[in-house]
PDB file of C-alpha atoms and ligand atoms in Angstrom:
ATOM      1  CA  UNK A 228     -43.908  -1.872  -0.036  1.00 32.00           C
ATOM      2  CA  UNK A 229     -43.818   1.015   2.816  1.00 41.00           C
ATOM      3  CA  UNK A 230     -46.924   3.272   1.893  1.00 43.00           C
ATOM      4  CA  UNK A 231     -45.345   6.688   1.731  1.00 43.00           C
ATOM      5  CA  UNK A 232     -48.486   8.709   2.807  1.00 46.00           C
ATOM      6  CA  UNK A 233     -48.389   6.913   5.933  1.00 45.00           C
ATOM      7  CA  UNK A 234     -46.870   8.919   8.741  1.00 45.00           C
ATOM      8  CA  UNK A 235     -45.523   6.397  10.600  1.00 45.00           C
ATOM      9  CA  UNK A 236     -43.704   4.139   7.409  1.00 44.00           C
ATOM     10  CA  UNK A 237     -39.927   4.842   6.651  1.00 44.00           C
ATOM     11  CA  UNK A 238     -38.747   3.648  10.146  1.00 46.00           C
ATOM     12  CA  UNK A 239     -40.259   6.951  11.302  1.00 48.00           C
ATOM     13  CA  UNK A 240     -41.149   5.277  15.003  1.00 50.00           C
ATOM     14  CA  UNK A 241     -38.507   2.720  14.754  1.00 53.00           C
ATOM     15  CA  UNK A 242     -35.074   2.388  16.362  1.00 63.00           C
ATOM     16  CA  UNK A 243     -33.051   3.086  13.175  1.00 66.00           C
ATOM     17  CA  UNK A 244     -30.057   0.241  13.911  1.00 71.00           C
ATOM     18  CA  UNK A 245     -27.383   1.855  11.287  1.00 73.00           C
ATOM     19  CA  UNK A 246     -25.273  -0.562  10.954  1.00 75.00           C
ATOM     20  CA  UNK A 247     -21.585   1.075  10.887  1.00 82.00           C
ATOM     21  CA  UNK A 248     -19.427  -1.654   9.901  1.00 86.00           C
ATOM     22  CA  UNK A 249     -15.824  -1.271  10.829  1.00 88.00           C
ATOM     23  CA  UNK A 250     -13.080  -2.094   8.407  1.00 89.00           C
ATOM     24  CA  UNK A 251      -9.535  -2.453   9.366  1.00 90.00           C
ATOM     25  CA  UNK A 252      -7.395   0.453   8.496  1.00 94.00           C
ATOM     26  CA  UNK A 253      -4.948   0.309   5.656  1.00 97.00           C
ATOM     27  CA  UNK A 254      -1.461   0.808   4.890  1.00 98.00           C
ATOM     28  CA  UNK A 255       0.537   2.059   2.160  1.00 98.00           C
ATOM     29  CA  UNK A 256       3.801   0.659   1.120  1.00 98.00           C
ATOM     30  CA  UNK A 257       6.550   3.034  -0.144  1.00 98.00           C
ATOM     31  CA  UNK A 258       9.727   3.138  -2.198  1.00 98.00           C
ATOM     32  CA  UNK A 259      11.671   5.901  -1.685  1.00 98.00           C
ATOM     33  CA  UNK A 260      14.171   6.965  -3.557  1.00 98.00           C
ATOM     34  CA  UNK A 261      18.276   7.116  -2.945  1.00 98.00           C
ATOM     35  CA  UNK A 262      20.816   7.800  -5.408  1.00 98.00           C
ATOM     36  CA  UNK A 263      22.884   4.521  -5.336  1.00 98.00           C
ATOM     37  CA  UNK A 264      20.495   1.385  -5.386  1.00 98.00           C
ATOM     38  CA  UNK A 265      20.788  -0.086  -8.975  1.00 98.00           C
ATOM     39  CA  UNK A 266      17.359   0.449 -10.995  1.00 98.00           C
ATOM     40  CA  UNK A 267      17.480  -3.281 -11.994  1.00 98.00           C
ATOM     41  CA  UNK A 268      17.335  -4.228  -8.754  1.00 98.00           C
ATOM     42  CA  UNK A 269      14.359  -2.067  -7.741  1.00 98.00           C
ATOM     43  CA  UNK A 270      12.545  -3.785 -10.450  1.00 98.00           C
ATOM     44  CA  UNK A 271      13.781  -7.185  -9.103  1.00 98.00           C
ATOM     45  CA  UNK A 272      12.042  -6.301  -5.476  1.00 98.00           C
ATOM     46  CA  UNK A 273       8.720  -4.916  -7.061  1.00 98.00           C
ATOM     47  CA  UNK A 274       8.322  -8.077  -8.798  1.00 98.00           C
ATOM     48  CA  UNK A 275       9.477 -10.827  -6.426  1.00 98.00           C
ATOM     49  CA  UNK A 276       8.113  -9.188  -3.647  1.00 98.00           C
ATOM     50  CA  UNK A 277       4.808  -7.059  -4.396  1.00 98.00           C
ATOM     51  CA  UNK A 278       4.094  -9.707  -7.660  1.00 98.00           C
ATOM     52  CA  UNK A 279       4.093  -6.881 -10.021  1.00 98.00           C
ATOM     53  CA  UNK A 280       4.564  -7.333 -13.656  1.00 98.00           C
ATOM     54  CA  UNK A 281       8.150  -6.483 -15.386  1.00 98.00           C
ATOM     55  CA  UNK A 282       6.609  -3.351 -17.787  1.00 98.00           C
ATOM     56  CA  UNK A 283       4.387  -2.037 -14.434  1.00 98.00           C
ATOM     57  CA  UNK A 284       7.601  -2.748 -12.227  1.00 98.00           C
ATOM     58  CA  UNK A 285       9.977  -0.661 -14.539  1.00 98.00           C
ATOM     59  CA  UNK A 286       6.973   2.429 -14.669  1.00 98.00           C
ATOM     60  CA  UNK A 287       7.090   2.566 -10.681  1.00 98.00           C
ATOM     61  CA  UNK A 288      10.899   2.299  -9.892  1.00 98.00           C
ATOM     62  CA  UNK A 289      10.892   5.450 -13.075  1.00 98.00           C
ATOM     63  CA  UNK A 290       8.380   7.116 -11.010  1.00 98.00           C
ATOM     64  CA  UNK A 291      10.144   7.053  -7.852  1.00 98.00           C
ATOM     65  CA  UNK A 292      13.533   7.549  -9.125  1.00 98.00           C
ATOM     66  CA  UNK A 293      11.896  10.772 -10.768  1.00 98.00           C
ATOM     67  CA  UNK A 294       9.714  11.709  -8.073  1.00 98.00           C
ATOM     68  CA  UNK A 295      11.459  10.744  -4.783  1.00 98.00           C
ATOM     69  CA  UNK A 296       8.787   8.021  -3.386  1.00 98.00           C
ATOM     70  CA  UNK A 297       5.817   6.020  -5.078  1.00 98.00           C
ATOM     71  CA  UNK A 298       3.076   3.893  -3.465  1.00 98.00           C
ATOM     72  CA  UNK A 299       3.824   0.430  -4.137  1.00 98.00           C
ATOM     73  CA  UNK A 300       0.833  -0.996  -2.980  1.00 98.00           C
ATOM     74  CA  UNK A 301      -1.786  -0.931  -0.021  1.00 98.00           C
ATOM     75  CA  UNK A 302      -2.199  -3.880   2.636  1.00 98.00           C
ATOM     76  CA  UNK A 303      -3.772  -5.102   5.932  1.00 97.00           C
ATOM     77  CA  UNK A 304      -1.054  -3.917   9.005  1.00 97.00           C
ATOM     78  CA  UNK A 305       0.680  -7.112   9.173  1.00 97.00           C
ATOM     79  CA  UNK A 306       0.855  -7.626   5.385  1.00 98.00           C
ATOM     80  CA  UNK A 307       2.584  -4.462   4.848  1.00 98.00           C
ATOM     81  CA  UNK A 308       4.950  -4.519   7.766  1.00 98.00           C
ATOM     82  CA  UNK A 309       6.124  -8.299   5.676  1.00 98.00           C
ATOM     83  CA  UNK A 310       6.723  -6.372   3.203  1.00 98.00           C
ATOM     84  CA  UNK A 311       8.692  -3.848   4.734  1.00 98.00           C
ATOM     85  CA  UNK A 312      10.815  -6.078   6.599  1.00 98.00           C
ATOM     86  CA  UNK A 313      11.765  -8.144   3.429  1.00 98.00           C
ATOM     87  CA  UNK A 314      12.548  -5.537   0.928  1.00 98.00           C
ATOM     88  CA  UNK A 315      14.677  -3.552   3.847  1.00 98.00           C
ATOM     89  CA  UNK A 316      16.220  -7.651   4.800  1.00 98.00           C
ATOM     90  CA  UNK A 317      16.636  -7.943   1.120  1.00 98.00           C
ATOM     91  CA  UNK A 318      18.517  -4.851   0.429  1.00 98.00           C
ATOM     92  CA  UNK A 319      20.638  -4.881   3.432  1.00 98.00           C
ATOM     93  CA  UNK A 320      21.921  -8.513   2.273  1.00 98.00           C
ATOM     94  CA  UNK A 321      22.432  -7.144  -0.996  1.00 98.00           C
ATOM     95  CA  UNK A 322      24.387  -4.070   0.503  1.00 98.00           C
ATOM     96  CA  UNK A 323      21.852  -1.437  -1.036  1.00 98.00           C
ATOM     97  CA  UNK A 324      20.422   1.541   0.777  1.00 98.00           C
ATOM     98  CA  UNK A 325      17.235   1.064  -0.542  1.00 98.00           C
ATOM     99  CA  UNK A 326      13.882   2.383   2.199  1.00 98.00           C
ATOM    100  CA  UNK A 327      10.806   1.053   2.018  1.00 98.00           C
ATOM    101  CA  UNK A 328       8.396   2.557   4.384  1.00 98.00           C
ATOM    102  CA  UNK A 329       4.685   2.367   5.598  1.00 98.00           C
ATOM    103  CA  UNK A 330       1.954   4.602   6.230  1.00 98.00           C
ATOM    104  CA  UNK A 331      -1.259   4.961   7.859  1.00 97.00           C
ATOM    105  CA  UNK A 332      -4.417   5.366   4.855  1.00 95.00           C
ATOM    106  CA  UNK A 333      -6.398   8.359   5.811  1.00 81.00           C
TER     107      UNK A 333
HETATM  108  N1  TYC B  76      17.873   6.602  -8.288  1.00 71.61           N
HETATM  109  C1  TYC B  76      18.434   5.268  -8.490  1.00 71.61           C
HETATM  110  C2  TYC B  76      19.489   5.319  -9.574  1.00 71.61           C
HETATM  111  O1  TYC B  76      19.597   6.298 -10.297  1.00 71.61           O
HETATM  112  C3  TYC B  76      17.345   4.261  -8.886  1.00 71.61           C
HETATM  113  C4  TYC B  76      16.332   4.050  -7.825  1.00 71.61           C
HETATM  114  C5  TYC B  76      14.981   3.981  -8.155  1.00 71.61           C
HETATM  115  C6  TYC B  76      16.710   3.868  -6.492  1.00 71.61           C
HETATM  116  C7  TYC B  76      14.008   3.754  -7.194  1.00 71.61           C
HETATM  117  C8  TYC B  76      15.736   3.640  -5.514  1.00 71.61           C
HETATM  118  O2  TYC B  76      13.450   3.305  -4.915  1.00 71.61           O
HETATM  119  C9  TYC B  76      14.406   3.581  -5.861  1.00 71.61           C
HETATM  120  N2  TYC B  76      20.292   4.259  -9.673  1.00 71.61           N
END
């Protein structure tokens, strides 16, 4: 134990090596809304491609169909952009003008 009446205890005359670790930055995932892509098939997307649950998926596509955009979820860089690039694949196939965007965490 580091005698606290001692001057020269609590690293007081050593290098103090703060150790800033560095994690990778985050990105958010996010539905926006449009007025023509089906609500069914919003749910479809949030569950087959962000693995959320049927109840959870139908609470997000409500909130972004009522509030214009929702987080969907938050990923590494190259995980999001996936995700990005399917749902936008997926709805162009499906002839939908669904967005899905990404954006820098603060
Ligand atoms: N606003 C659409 C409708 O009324 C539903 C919708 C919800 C569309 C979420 C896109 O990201 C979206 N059919």
């Amino acid at each position: 134990m580091a005698d606290k009446s001692d001057p020269d205890s609590e690293n007081d005359l050593l290098t103090k090596t703060k150790s800033k670790t560095q994690r990778p930055p985050m990105y958010k995932v996010l539905l926006l809304n449009d007025d023509y892509t089906p609500m069914e098939f919003v749910v479809h997307v949030l569950e087959r491609f962000f693995g959320i649950g049927h109840s959870q998926a139908v609470e997000i596509m409500l909130t972004v169909h009522k509030k214009g955009v929702a987080v969907v979820g938050v990923f590494s860089y190259e995980i999001a952009e996936t995700k990005v690039a399917q749902v936008m694949d997926f709805a162009r196939r499906s002839q939908h003008p669904l967005q899905c965007t990404m954006e820098k965490e603060d």
